[in-house]
CSV table of C-alpha atoms in Angstrom, one decimal:
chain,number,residue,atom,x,y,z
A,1,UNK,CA,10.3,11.6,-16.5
A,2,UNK,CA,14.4,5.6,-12.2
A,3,UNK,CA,16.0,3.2,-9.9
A,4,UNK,CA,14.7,0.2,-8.5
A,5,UNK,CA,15.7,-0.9,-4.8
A,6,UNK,CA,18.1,0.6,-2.2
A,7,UNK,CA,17.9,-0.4,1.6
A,8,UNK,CA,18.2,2.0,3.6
A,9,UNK,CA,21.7,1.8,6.4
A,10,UNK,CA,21.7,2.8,9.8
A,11,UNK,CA,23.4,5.5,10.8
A,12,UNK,CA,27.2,5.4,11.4
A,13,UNK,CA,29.0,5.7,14.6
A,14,UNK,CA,27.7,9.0,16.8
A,15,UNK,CA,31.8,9.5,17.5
A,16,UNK,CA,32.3,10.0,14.2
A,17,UNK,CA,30.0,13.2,13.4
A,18,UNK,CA,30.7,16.3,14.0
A,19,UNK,CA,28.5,19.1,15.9
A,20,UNK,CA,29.6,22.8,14.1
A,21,UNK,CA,27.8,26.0,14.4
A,22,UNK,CA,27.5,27.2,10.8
A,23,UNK,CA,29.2,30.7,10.1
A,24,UNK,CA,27.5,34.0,10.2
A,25,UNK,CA,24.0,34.7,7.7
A,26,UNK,CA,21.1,33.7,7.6
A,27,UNK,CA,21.7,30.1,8.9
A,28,UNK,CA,24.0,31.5,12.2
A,29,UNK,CA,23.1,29.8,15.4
A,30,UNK,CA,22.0,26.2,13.9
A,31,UNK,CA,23.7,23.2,14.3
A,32,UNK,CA,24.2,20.5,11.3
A,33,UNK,CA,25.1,17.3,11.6
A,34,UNK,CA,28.6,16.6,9.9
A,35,UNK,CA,30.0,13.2,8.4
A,36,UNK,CA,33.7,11.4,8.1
A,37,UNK,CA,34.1,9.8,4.7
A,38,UNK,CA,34.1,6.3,6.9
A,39,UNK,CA,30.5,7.1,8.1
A,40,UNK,CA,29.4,8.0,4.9
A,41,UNK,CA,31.0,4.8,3.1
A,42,UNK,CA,28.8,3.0,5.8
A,43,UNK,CA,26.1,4.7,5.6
A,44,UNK,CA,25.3,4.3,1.8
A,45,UNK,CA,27.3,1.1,1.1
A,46,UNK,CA,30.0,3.2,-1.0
A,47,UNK,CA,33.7,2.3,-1.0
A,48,UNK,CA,35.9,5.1,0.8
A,49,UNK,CA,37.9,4.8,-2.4
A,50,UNK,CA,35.3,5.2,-4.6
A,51,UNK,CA,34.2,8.5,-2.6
A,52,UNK,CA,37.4,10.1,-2.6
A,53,UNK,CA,37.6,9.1,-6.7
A,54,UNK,CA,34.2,11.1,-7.0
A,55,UNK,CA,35.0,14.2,-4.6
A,56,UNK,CA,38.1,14.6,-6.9
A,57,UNK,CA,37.2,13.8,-10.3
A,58,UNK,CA,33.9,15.2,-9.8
A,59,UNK,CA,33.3,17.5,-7.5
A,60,UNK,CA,30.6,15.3,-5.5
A,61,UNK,CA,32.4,15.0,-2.1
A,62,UNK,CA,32.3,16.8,1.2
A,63,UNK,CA,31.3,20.7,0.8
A,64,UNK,CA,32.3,22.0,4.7
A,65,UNK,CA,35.4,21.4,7.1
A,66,UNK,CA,36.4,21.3,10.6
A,67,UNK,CA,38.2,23.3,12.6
A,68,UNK,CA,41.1,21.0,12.0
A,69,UNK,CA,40.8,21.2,8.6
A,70,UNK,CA,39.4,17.9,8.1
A,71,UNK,CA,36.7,18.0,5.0
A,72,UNK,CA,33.0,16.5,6.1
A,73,UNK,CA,29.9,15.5,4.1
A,74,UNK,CA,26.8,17.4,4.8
A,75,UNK,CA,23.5,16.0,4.7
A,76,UNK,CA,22.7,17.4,1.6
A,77,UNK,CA,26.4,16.5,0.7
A,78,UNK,CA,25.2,13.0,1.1
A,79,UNK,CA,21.9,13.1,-0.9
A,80,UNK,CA,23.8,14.2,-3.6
A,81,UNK,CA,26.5,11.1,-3.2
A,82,UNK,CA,23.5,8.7,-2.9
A,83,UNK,CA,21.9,10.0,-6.6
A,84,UNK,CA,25.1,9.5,-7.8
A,85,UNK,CA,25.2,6.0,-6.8
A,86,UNK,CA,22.1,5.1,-8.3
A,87,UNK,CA,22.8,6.3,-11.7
A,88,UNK,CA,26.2,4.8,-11.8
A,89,UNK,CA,24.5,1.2,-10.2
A,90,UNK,CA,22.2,1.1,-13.2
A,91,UNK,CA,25.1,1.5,-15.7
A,92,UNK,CA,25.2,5.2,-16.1
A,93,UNK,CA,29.0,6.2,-16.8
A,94,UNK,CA,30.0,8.5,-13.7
A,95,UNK,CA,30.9,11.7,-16.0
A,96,UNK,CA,27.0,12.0,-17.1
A,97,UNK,CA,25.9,10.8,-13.6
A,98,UNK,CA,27.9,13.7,-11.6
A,99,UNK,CA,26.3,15.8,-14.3
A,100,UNK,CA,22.8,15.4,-13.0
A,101,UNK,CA,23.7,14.9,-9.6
A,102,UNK,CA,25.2,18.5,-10.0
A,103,UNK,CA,22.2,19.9,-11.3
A,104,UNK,CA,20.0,19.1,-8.4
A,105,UNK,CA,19.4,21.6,-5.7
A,106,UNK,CA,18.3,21.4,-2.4
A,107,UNK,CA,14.6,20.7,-3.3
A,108,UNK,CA,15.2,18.2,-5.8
A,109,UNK,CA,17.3,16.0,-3.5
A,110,UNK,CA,15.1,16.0,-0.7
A,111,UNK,CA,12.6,14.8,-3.1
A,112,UNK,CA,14.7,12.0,-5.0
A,113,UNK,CA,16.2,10.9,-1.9
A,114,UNK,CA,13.7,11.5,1.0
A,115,UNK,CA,15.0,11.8,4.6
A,116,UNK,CA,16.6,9.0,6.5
A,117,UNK,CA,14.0,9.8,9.2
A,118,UNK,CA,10.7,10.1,7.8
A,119,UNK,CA,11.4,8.0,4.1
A,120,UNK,CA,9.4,4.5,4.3
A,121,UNK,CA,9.6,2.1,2.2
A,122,UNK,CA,7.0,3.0,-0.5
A,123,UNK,CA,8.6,6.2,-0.1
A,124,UNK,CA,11.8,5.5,-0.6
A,125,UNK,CA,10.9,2.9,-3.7
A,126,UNK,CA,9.0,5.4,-5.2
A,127,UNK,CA,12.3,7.5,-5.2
A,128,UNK,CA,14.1,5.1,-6.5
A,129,UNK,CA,11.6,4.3,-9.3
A,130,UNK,CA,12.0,7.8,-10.3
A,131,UNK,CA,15.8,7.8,-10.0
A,132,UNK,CA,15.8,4.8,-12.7
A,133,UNK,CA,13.5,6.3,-15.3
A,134,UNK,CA,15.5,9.1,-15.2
A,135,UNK,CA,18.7,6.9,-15.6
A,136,UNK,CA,17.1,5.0,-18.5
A,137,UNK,CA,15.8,8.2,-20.2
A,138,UNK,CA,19.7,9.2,-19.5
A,139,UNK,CA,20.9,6.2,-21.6
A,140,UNK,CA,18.3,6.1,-24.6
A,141,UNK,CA,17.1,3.3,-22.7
A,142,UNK,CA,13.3,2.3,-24.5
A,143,UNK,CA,13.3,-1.6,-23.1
A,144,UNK,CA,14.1,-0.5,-19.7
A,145,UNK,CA,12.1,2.5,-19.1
A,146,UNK,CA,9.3,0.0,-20.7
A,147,UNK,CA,9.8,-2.3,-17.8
A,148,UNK,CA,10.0,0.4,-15.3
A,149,UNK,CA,6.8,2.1,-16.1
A,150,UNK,CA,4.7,-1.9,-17.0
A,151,UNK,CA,6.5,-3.1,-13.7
A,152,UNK,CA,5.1,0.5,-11.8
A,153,UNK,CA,1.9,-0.1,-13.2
A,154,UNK,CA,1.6,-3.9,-12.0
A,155,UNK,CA,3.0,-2.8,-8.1
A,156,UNK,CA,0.9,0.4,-8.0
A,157,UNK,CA,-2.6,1.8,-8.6
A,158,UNK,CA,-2.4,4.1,-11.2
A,159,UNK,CA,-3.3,7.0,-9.4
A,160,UNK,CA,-0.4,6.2,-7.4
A,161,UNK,CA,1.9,5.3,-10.2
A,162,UNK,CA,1.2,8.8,-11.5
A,163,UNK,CA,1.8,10.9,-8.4
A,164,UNK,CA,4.2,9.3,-7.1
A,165,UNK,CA,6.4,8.2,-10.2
A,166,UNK,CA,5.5,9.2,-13.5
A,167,UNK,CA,5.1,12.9,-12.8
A,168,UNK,CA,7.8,13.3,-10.6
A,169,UNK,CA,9.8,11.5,-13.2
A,170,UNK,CA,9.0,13.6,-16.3
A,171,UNK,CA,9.6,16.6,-13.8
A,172,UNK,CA,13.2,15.5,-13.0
A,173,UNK,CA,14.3,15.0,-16.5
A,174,UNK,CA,12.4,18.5,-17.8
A,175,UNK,CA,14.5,20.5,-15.0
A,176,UNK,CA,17.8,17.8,-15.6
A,177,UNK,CA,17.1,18.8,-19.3
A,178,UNK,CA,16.5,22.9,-18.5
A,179,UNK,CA,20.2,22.3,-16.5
A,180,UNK,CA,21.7,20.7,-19.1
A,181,UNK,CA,22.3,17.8,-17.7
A,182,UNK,CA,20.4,15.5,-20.8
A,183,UNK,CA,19.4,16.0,-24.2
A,184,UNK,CA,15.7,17.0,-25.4
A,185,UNK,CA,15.6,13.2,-27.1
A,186,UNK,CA,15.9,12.0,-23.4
A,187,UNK,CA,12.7,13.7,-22.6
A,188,UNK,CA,10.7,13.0,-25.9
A,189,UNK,CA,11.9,9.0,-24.9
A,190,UNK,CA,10.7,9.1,-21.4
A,191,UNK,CA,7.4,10.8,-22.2
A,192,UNK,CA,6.7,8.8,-25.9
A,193,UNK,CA,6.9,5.4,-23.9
A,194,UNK,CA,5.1,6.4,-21.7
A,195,UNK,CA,2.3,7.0,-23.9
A,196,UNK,CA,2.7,3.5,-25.3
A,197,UNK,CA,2.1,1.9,-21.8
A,198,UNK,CA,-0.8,3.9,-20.6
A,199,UNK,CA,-2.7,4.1,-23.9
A,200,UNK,CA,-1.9,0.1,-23.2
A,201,UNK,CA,-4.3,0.5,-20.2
A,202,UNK,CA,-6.8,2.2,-22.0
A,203,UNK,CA,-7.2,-0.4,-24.3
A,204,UNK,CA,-7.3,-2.7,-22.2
A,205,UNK,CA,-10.1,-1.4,-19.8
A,206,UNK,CA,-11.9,0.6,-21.7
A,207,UNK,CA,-15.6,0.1,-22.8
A,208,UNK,CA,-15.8,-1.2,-26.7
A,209,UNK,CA,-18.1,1.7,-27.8
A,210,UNK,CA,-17.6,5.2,-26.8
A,211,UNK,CA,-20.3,8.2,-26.8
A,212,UNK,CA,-19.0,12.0,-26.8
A,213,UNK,CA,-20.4,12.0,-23.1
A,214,UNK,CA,-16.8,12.6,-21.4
A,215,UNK,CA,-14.5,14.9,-23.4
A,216,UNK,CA,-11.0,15.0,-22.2
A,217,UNK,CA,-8.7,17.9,-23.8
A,218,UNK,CA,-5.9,20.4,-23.4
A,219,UNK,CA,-6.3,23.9,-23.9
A,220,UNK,CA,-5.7,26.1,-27.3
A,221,UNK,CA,-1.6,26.5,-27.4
A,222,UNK,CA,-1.3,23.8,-24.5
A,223,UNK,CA,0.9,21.1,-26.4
A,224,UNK,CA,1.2,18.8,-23.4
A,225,UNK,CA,-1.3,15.7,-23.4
A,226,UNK,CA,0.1,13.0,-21.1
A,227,UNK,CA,-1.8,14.0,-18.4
A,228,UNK,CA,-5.3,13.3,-20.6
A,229,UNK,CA,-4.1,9.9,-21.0
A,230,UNK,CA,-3.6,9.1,-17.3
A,231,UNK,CA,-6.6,10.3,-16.6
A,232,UNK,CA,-8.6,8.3,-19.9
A,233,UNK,CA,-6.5,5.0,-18.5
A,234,UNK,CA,-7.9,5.5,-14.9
A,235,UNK,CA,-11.4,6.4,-16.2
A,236,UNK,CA,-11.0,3.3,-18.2
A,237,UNK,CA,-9.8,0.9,-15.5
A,238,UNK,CA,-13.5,2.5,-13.7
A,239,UNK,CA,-15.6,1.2,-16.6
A,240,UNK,CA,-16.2,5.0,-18.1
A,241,UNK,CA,-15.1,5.2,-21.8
A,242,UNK,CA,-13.9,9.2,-23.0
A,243,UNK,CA,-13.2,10.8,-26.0
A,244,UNK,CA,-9.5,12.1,-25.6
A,245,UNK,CA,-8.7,15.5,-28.0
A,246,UNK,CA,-5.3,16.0,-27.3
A,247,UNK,CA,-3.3,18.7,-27.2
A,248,UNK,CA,-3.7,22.3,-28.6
A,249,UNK,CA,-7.8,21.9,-28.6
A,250,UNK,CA,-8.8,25.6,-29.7
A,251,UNK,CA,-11.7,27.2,-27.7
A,252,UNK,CA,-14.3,27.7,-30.7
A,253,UNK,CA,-13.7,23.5,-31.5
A,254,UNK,CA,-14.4,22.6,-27.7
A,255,UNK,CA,-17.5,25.2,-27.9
A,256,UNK,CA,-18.7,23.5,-31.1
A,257,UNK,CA,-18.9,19.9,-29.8
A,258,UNK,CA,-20.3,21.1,-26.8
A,259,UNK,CA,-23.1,22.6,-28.3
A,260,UNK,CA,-23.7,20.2,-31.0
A,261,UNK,CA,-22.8,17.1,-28.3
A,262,UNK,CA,-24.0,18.2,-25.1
A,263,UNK,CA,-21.3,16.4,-23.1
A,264,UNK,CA,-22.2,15.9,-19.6
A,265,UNK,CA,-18.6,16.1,-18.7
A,266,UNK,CA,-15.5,17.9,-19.6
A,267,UNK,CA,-12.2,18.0,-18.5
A,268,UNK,CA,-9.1,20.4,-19.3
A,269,UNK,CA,-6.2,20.9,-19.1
A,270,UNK,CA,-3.6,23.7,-19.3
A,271,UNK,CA,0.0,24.0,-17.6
A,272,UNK,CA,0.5,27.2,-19.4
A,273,UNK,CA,-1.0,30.6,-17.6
A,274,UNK,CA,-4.7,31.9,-19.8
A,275,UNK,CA,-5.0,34.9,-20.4
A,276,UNK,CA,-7.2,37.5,-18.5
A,277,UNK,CA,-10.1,37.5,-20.8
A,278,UNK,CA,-10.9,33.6,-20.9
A,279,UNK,CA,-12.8,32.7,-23.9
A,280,UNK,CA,-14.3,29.3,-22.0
A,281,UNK,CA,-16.1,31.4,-19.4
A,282,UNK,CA,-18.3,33.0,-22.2
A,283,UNK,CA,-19.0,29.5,-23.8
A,284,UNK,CA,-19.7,28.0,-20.7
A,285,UNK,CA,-22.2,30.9,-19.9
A,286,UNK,CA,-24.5,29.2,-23.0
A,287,UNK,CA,-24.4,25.8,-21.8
A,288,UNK,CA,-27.9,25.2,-21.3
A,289,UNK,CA,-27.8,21.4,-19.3
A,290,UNK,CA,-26.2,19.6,-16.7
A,291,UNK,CA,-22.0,19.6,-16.8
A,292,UNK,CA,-19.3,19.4,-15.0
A,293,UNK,CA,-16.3,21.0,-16.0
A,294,UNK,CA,-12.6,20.0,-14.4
A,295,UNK,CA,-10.0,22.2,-15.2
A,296,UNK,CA,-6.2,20.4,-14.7
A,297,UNK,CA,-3.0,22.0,-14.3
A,298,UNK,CA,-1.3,25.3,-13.3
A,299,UNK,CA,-2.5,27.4,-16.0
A,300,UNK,CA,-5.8,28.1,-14.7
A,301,UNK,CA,-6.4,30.5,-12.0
A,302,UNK,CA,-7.1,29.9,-8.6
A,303,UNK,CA,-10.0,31.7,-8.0
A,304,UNK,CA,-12.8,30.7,-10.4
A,305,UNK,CA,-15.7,32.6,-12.1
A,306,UNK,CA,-19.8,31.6,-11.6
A,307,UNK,CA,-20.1,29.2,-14.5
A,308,UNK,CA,-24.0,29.7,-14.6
A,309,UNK,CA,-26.3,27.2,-13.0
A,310,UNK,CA,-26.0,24.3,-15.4
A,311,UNK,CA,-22.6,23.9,-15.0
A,312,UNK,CA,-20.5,22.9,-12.0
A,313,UNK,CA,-17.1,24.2,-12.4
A,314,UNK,CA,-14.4,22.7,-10.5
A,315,UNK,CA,-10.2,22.6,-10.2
A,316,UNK,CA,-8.7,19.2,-9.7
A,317,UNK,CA,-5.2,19.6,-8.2
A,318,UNK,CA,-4.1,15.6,-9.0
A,319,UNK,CA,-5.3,13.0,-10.7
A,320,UNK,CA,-7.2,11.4,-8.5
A,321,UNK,CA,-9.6,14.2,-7.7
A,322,UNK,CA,-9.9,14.4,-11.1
A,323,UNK,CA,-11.0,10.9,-11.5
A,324,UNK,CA,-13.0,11.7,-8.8
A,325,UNK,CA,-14.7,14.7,-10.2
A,326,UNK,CA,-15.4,12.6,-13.5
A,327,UNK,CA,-16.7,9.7,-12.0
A,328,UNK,CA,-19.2,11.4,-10.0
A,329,UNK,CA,-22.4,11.0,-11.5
A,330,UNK,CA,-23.4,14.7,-12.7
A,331,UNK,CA,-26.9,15.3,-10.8
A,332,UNK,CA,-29.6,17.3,-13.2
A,333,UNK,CA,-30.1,21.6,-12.4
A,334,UNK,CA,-33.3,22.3,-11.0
């Protein structure tokens, strides 16, 4: 689940790139845009020394060459150069910086970096928020990723600190830790303080009594929670108190407080794929008044069943439409 600033450079000299139809495949025909170690050093505020230190030491360096023979940065050549720089700016040591660099693929370093064309500046900050997390999760870092996620929070609504930061963080060091590129105690780090600070905003906004009215959970066998807390803090910050389960809820406890509660709203959450014969169907089939239930996360399908007329059964894609769903006062069946 981070850098801080980084202006963004102009482009270097036009002379100095070079036009090369790509070889034969799939790709045949285009033309990329190639770039001399000079334009590259300008372009990202990097030494030429440094680059040529970190194409040999570490394999991040130019990936095609010219007709000449003369090697060239590509753009994705570059993106990777630029993550690179981040880390090792925030005190990162350049073995385990090249490391996850390395890891990334195309995908993840359009989305860390952005595009030089179409990145703005809350863009490209967010980028680098997420770049420094990472590099403090990197480092065993618990002060600094502390101030990255209360200095987010301050900036950013919290909708948009999640969206835009926090997941996309904890998303880059899952992957970086799948690649190898970090140890599982870099994740637990990211994700534990970043418990601390949003169950910080809860308490902070949220009403002092609470009634069972909102239920917030994750699914039987789902152990991840931290999206239930971003969406209790951003309840919270709305004036709505909820009751927050946590993870691994099983199906018979959530049908017993609903029946012996009557919630009139319930949200959860799964990342991991239910199975065919969904137990919550059949216990939302006996709720007998008005509920709305939000179902978070991948796991659920995309096509939902008839939930019976007392319930209105709905799948929120982020967190703000699931804020949204929440918030929305639940109107009675008739």
């Amino acid at each position: 689940m981070d850098s801080e600033s980084g202006t963004r450079r102009a482009f270097g000299d036009p002379a100095e790139r070079v036009d090369d139809s790509l070889g034969d495949g799939e790709d045949s025909g285009r033309t990329t845009v190639q770039w001399a170690v000079g334009s590259v050093s300008e372009r990202l505020g990097v030494a030429p020394a440094t680059l040529r230190t970190w194409d040999r030491r570490y394999g991040i360096g130019p990936s095609q060459r010219t007709e000449g023979g003369h090697r060239r940065y590509t753009e994705e050549d570059i993106r990777r150069v630029r993550v690179m720089a981040r880390f090792t700016a925030r005190g990162v040591p350049a073995q385990s910086a090249a490391r996850v660099a390395l890891s990334m693929d195309s995908e993840r370093l359009m989305i860390e970096t952005g595009t030089e064309s179409d990145a703005g500046p809350d863009r490209g900050e967010a980028g680098d928020t997420v770049s420094a997390v990472c590099s403090a999760a990197l480092s065993l870092d618990p002060a600094a990723l502390s101030r990255i996620y209360q200095r987010t929070l301050r900036e950013r609504d919290l909708v948009s600190a999640w969206n835009d930061v926090f997941a996309p963080a904890l998303r880059t060091i899952g992957e970086q830790w799948g690649a190898g590129a970090l140890g599982v105690e870099s994740e637990h780090l990211a994700s534990e303080v970043l418990v601390t600070e949003l169950r910080a905003v809860i308490r902070g906004n949220r009403p002092r009594t609470l009634e069972a009215d909102v239920v917030l959970a994750s699914a039987d066998e789902e152990q991840h929670y931290l999206p239930l807390l971003a969406l209790e803090a951003e309840l919270a910050r709305h004036g709505l108190g909820a009751i927050c389960l946590g993870a691994r809820v099983p199906t018979t406890a959530i049908s017993d407080l609903l029946m012996s509660r009557h919630p009139s709203r319930l949200f959860l959450w799964a990342s991991i794929k239910r199975p065919a014969d969904e137990p919550l169907w059949s216990v939302l089939a006996g709720v007998h008044w008005p509920m709305t239930v939000v179902l978070g996360g991948p796991g659920w399908p995309a096509e939902l069943p008839s939930a019976g007329r007392s319930v209105r059964l709905t799948h929120a894609h982020d967190l703000g439409s699931a804020a949204h769903a929440i918030l929305t006062p639940v109107e009675p069946t008739t």
